[in-house]
Coordinates of C-alpha atoms (C1' of nucleotides) and ligand atoms in Angstrom, one line a residue:
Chain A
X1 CA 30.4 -142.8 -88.0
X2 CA 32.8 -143.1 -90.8
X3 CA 35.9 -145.1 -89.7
X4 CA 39.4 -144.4 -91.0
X5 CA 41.8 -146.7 -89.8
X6 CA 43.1 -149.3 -91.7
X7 CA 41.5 -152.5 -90.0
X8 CA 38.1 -154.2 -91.0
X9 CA 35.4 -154.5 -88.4
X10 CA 37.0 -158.5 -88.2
X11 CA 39.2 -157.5 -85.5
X12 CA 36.4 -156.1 -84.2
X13 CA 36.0 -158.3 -81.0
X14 CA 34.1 -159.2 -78.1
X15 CA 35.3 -156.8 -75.8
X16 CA 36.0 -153.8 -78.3
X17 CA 32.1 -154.1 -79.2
X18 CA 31.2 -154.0 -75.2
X19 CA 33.4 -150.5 -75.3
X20 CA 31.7 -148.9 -77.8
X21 CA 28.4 -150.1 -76.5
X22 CA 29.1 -148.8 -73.1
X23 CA 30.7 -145.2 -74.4
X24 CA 27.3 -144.0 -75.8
X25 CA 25.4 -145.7 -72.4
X26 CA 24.0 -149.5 -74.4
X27 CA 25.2 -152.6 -73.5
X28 CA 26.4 -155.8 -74.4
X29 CA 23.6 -158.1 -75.0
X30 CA 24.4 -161.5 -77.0
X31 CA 21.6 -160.9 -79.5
X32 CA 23.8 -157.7 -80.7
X33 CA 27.6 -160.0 -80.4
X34 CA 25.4 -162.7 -82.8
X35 CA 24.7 -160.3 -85.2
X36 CA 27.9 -158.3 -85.4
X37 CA 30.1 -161.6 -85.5
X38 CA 27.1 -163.0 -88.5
X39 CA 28.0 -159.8 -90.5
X40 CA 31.9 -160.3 -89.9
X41 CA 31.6 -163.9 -91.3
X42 CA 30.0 -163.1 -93.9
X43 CA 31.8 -163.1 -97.6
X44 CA 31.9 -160.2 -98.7
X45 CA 29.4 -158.6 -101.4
X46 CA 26.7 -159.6 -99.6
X47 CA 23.7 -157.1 -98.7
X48 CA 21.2 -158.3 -96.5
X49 CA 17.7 -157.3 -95.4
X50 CA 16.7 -157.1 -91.7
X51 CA 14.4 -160.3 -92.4
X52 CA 17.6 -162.1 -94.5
X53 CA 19.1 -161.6 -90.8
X54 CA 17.0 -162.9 -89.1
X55 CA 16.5 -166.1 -91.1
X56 CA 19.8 -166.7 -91.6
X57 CA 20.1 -166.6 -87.9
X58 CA 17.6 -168.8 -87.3
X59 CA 18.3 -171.5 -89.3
X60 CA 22.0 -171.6 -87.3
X61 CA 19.4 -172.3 -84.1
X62 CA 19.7 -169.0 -83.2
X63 CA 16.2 -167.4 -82.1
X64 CA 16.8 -163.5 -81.9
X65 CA 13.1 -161.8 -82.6
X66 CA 12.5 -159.6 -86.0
X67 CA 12.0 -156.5 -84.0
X68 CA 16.0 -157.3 -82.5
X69 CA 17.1 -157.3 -85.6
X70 CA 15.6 -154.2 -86.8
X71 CA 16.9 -152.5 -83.8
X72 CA 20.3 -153.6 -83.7
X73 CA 20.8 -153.2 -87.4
X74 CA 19.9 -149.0 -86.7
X75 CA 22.2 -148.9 -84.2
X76 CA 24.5 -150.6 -85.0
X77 CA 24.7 -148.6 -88.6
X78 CA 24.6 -145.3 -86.4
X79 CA 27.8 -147.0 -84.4
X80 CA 29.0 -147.2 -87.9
X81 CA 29.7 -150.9 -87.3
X82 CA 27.2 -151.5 -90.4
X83 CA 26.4 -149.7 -93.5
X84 CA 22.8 -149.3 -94.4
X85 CA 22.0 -149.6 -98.4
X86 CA 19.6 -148.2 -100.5
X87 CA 19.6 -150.0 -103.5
X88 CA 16.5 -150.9 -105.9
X89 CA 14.3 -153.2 -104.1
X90 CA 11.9 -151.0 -101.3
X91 CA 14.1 -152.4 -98.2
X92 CA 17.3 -151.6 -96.7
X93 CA 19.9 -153.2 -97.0
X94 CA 23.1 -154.1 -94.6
X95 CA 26.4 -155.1 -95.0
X96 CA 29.9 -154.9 -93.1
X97 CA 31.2 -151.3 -92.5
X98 CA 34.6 -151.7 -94.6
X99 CA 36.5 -148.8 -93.6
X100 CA 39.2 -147.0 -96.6
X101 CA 40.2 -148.6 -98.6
X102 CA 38.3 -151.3 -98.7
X103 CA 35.2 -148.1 -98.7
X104 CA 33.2 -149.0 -102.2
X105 CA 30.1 -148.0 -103.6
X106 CA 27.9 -150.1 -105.8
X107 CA 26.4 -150.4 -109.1
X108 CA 22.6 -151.8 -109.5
X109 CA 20.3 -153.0 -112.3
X110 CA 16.9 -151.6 -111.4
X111 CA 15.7 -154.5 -113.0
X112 CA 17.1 -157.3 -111.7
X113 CA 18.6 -156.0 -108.7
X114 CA 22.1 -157.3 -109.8
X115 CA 24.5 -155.3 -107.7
X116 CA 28.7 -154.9 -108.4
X117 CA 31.0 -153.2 -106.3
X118 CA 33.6 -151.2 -106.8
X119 CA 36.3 -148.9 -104.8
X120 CA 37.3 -145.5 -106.0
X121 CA 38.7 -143.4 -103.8
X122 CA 38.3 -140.3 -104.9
X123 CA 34.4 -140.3 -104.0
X124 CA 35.6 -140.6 -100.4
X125 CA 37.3 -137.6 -100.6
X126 CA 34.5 -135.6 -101.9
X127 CA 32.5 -136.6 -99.2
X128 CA 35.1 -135.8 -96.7
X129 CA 35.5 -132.2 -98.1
X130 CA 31.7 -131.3 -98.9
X131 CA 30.7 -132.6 -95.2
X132 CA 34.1 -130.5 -94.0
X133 CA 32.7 -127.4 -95.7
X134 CA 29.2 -127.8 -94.4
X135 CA 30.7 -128.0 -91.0
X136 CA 29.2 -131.5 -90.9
X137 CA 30.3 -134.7 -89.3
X138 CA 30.4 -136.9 -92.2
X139 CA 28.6 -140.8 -91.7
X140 CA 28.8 -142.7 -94.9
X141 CA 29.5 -141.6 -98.1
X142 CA 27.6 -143.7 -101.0
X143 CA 28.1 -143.8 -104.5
X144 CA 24.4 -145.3 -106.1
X145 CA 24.7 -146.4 -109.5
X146 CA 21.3 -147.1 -111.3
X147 CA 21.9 -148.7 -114.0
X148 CA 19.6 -151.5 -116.8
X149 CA 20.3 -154.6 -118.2
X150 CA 20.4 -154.1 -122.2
X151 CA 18.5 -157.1 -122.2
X152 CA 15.8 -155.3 -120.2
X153 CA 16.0 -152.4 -122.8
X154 CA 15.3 -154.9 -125.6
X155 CA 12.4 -155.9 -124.0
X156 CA 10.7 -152.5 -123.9
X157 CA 12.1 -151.0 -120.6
X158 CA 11.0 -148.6 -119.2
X159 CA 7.7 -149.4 -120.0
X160 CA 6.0 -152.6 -118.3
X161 CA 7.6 -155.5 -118.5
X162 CA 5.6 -158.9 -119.1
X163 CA 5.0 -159.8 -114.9
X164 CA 6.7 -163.1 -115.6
X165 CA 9.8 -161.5 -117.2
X166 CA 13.4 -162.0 -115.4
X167 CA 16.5 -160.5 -116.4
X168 CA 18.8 -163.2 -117.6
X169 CA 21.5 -162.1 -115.4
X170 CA 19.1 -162.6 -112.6
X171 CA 20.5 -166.1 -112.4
X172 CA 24.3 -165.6 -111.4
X173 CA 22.4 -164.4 -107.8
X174 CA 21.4 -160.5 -107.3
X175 CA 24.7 -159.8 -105.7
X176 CA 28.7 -160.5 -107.0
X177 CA 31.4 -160.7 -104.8
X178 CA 34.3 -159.0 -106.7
X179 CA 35.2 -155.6 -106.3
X180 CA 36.4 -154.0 -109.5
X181 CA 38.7 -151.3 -109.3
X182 CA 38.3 -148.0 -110.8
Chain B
X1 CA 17.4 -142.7 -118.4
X2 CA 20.1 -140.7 -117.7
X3 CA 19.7 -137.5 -120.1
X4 CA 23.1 -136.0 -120.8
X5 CA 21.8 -133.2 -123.7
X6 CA 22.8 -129.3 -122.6
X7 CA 19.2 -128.4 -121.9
X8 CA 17.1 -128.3 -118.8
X9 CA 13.8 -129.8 -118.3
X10 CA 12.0 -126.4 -118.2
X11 CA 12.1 -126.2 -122.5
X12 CA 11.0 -129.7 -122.0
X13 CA 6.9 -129.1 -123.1
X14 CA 3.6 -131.1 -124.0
X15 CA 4.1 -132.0 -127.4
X16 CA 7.8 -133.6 -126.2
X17 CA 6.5 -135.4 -123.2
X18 CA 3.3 -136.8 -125.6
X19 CA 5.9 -137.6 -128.2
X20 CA 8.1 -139.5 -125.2
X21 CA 5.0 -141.3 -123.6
X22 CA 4.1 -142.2 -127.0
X23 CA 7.4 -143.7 -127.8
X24 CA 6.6 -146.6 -124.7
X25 CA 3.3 -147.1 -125.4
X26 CA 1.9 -144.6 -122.8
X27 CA -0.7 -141.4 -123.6
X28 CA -0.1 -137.9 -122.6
X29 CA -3.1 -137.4 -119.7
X30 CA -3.8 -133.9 -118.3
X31 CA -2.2 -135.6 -115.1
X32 CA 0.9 -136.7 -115.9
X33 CA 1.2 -133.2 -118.0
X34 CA 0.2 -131.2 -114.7
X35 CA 2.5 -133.2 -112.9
X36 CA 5.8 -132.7 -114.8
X37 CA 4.7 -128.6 -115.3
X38 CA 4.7 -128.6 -111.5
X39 CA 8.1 -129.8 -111.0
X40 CA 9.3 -127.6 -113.8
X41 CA 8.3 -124.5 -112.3
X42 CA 9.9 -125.4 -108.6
X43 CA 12.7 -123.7 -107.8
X44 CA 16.1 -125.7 -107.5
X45 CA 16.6 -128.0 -104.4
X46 CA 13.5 -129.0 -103.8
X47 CA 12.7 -132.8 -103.2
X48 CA 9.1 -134.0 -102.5
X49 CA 7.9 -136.6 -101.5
X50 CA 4.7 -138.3 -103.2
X51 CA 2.6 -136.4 -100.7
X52 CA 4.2 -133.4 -101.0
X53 CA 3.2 -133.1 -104.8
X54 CA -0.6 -134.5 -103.8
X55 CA -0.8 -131.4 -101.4
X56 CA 0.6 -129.1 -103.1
X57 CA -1.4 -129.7 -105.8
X58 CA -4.5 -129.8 -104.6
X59 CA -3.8 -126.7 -103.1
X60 CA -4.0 -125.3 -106.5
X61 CA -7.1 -126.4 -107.1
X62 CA -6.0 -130.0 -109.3
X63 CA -7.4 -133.1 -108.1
X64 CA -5.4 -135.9 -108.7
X65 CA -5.5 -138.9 -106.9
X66 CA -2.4 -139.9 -104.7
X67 CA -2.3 -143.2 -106.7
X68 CA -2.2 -141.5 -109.9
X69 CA 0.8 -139.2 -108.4
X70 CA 2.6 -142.7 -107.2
X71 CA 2.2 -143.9 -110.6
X72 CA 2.9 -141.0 -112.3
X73 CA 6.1 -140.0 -110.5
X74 CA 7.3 -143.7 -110.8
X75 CA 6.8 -143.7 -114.8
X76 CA 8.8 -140.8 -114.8
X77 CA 11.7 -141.1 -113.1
X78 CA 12.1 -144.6 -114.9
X79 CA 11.6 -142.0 -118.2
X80 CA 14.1 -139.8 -117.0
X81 CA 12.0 -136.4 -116.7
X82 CA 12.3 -136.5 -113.0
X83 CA 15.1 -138.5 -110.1
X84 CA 13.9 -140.3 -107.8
X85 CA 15.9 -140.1 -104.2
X86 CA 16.6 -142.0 -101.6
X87 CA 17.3 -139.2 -98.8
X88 CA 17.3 -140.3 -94.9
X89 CA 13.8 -140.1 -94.2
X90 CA 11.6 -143.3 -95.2
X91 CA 10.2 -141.8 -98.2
X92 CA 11.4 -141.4 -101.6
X93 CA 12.0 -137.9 -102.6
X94 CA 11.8 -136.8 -106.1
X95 CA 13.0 -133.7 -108.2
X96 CA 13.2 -132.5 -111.6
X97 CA 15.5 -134.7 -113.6
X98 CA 18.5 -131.9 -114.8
X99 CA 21.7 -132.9 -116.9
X100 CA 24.6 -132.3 -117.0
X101 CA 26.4 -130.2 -116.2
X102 CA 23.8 -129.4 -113.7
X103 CA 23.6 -132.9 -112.2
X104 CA 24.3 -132.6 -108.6
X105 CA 24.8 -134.6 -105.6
X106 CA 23.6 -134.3 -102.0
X107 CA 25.0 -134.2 -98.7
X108 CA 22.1 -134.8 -95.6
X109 CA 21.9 -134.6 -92.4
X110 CA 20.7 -137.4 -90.9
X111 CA 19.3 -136.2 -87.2
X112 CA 17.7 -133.1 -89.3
X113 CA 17.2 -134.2 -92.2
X114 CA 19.0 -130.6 -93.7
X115 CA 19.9 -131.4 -97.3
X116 CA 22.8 -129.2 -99.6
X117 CA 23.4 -130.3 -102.9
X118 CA 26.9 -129.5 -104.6
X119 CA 27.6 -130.5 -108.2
X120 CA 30.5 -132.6 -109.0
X121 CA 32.0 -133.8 -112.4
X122 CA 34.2 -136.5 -111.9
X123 CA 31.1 -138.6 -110.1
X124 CA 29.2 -138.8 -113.3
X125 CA 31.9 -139.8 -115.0
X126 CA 32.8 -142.5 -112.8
X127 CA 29.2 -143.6 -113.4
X128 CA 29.0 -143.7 -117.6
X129 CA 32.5 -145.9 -117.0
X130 CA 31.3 -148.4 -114.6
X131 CA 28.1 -148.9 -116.6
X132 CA 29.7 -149.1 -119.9
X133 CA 32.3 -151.6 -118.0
X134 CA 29.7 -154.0 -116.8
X135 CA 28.0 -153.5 -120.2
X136 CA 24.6 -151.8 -118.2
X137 CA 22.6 -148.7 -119.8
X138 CA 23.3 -146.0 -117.4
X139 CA 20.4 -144.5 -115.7
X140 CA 21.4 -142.5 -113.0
X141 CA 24.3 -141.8 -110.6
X142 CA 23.7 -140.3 -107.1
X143 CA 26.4 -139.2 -104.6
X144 CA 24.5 -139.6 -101.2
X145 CA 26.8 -138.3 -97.9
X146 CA 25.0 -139.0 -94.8
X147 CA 26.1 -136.6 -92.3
X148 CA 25.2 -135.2 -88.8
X149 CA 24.7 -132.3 -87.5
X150 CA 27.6 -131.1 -84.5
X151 CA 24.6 -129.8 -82.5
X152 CA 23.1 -133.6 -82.2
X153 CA 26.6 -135.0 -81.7
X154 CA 27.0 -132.8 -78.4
X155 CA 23.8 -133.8 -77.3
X156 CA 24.5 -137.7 -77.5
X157 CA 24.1 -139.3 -80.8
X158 CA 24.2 -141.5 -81.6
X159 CA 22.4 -142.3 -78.7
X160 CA 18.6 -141.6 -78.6
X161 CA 18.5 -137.6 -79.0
X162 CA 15.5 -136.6 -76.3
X163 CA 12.5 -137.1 -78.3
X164 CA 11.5 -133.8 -78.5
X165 CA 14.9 -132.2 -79.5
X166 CA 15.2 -131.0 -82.8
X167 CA 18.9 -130.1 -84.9
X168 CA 18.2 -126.0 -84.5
X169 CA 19.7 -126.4 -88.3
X170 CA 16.4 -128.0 -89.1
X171 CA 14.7 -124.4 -88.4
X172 CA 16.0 -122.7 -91.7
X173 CA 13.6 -125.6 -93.6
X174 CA 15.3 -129.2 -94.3
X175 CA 16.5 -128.4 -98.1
X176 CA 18.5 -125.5 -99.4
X177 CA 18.4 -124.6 -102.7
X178 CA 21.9 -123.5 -103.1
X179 CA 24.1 -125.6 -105.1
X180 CA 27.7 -125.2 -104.4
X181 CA 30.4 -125.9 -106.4
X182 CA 32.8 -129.1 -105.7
Chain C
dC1 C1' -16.3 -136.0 -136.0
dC2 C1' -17.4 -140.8 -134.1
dC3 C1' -16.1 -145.3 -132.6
dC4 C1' -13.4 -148.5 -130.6
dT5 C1' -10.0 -150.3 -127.7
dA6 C1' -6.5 -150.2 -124.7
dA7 C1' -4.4 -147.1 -121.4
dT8 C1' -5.5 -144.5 -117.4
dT9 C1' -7.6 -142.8 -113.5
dT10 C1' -10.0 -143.3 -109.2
dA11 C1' -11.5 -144.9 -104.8
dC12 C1' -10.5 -148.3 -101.9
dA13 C1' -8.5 -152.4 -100.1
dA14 C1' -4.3 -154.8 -99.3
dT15 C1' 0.5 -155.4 -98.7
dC16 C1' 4.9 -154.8 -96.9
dA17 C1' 8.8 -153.1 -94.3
dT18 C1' 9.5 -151.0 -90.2
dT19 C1' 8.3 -149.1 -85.6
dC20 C1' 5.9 -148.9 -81.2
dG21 C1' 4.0 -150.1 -76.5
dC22 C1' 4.6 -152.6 -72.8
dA23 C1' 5.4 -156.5 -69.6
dA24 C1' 9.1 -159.6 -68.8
dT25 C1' 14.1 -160.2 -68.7
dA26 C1' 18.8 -159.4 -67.9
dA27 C1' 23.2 -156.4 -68.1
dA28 C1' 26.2 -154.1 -65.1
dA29 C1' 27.1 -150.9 -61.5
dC30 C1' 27.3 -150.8 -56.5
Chain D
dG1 C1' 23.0 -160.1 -54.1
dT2 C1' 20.3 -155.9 -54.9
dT3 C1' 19.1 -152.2 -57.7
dT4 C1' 18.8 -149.8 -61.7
dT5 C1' 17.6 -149.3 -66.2
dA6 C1' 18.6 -151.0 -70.9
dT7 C1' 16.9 -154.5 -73.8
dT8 C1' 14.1 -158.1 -75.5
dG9 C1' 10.0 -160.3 -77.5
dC10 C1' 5.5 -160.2 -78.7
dG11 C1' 1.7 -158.3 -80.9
dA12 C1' -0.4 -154.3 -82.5
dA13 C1' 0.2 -150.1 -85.1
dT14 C1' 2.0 -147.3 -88.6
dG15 C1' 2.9 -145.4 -93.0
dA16 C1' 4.5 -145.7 -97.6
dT17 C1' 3.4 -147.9 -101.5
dT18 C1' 0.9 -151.1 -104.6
dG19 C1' -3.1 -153.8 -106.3
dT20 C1' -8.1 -154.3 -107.8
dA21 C1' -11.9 -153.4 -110.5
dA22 C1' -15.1 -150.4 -112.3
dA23 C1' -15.5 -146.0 -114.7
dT24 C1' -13.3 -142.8 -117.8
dT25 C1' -10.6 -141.1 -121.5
dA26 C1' -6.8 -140.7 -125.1
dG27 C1' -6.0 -141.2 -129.6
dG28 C1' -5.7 -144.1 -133.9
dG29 C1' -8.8 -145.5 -137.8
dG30 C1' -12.8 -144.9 -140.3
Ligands
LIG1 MN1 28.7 -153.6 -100.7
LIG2 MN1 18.6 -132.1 -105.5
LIG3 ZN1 19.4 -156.5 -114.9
LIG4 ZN1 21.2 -131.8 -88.5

DNA sequence: CCCCTAATTTACAATCATTCGCAATAAAAC
DNA sequence: GTTTTATTGCGAATGATTGTAAATTAGGGG
């Protein structure tokens, strides 16, 4: 579910996640507080697989099972606590529901999987009005930019790249952290 | 690659598409030309999957090999000639590639799976002005709104929907062709 | 036309993310 | 505490997609 107030899921807490757990008959399990409070920690810009999750958690001594994650992630993205990504890379991805305005959509080298952010808020109100039109109860609303490194384009994209190729700005990391504005 | 001339694919023919394989290094094969014809000739707001376009054209009588579909449909979304989606459904979806102005968006249901596309300006041109910020070749820009259905929300979702229930929106087909305006 | 070479197709195996089945465990309602 | 039923964890299963290697074919140069 798309949330509208003006708070991020940080002041999210304990007892507000037991709430909403209980109003649609789940409950409160520590696996699911972990992984909440993980994603709320978290510095924003980053988009994380189910397997990222569970790695991450594991090296803090945590030992919640692979098949947790994967179900706490979907629910948690139906609860609308999380946002699940599609970028370029054949897995979904999850970050921290951000409700407006901190709402942003992303831009994405299909290359090298680099991926910016940015807020605009006029998307958001597209969404809003085509799911209001349908009669629809709007989730998420994402904005996907696919986009290619000119450096990739140089090199012959789209046709096969040497295997061993990488996208110079591979380097600075696959994700930033910096929101651009519109 | 993001193909912003007036013109559809459907004046798109064989001696262009040889002339664009050729361009990357690739050959014209009775396959890929089969494939392409076959999305031409769709009607709008359709979105198959890989094994959608295997069926369907084996049904007429072509024998292609679901690899050669994979590969073919990859090559040419990375071309341009067709998009390649990320709906809510664990498959990629894909559909002719059409410019502007008739570059559209989509808004699913996520219980259903019931997708309407609507066509919206301003979203494309927030896309050429993010890529040309971050210096990126611009590819392609999809609006995705994930949405659900007021039938599944009275019945409990997001809470697991009884497993045989189905969104009685789902019964008019999952995919209109109807684009509406923005 | 014919030849040559590299691109492509094909059948099939393999991979990878994700889901499922089920016995064991543990919330939370009483 | 007891009961109920959601949840976990494990391994197996699934399903979309990709890789392999041999056979085929497109298309450029004679
Ligand atoms: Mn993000
Ligand atoms: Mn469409
Ligand atoms: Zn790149
Ligand atoms: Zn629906």
């Amino acid at each position: 579910m798309l949330r509208t107030e003006g708070l991020g899921m940080q002041l999210y807490d304990t007892a507000d996640l037991r709430a909403e757990l209980h109003q649609i008959g789940c409950r409160l399990t520590p696996q699911r507080e972990k992984i909440l409070k993980f994603f709320q920690n978290l510095p924003q810009g980053n988009h994380l697989s189910a397997e990222d999750v569970y790695q991450a958690l594991r090296q803090r001594g945590e030992n919640i099972s692979l098949s947790t994650i994967y179900r706490s992630l979907k629910l948690m993205a139906r609860m609308g606590l999380l946002r699940e990504l599609e970028l370029a890379e054949g897995h979904k991805h999850y970050e921290l529901n951000q409700p407006y305005p901190h709402h942003h959509h992303h831009l994405v080298c299909v290359q090298c999987n680099r991926t910016i952010e940015f807020t605009n808020t006029s998307i958001l109100k597209t969404g809003i009005k085509q799911a209001e039109k349908e009669g629809l109860h709007l989730l998420d609303c994402q904005l996907t930019i696919h986009a290619i490194c000119p450096e990739a384009l140089r090199r012959g994209w789209p046709s096969l790249l040497p295997s061993n190729w990488v996208c110079p700005r591979a380097l600075n990391g696959t994700v930033t952290g910096v929101i651009t504005q519109n």
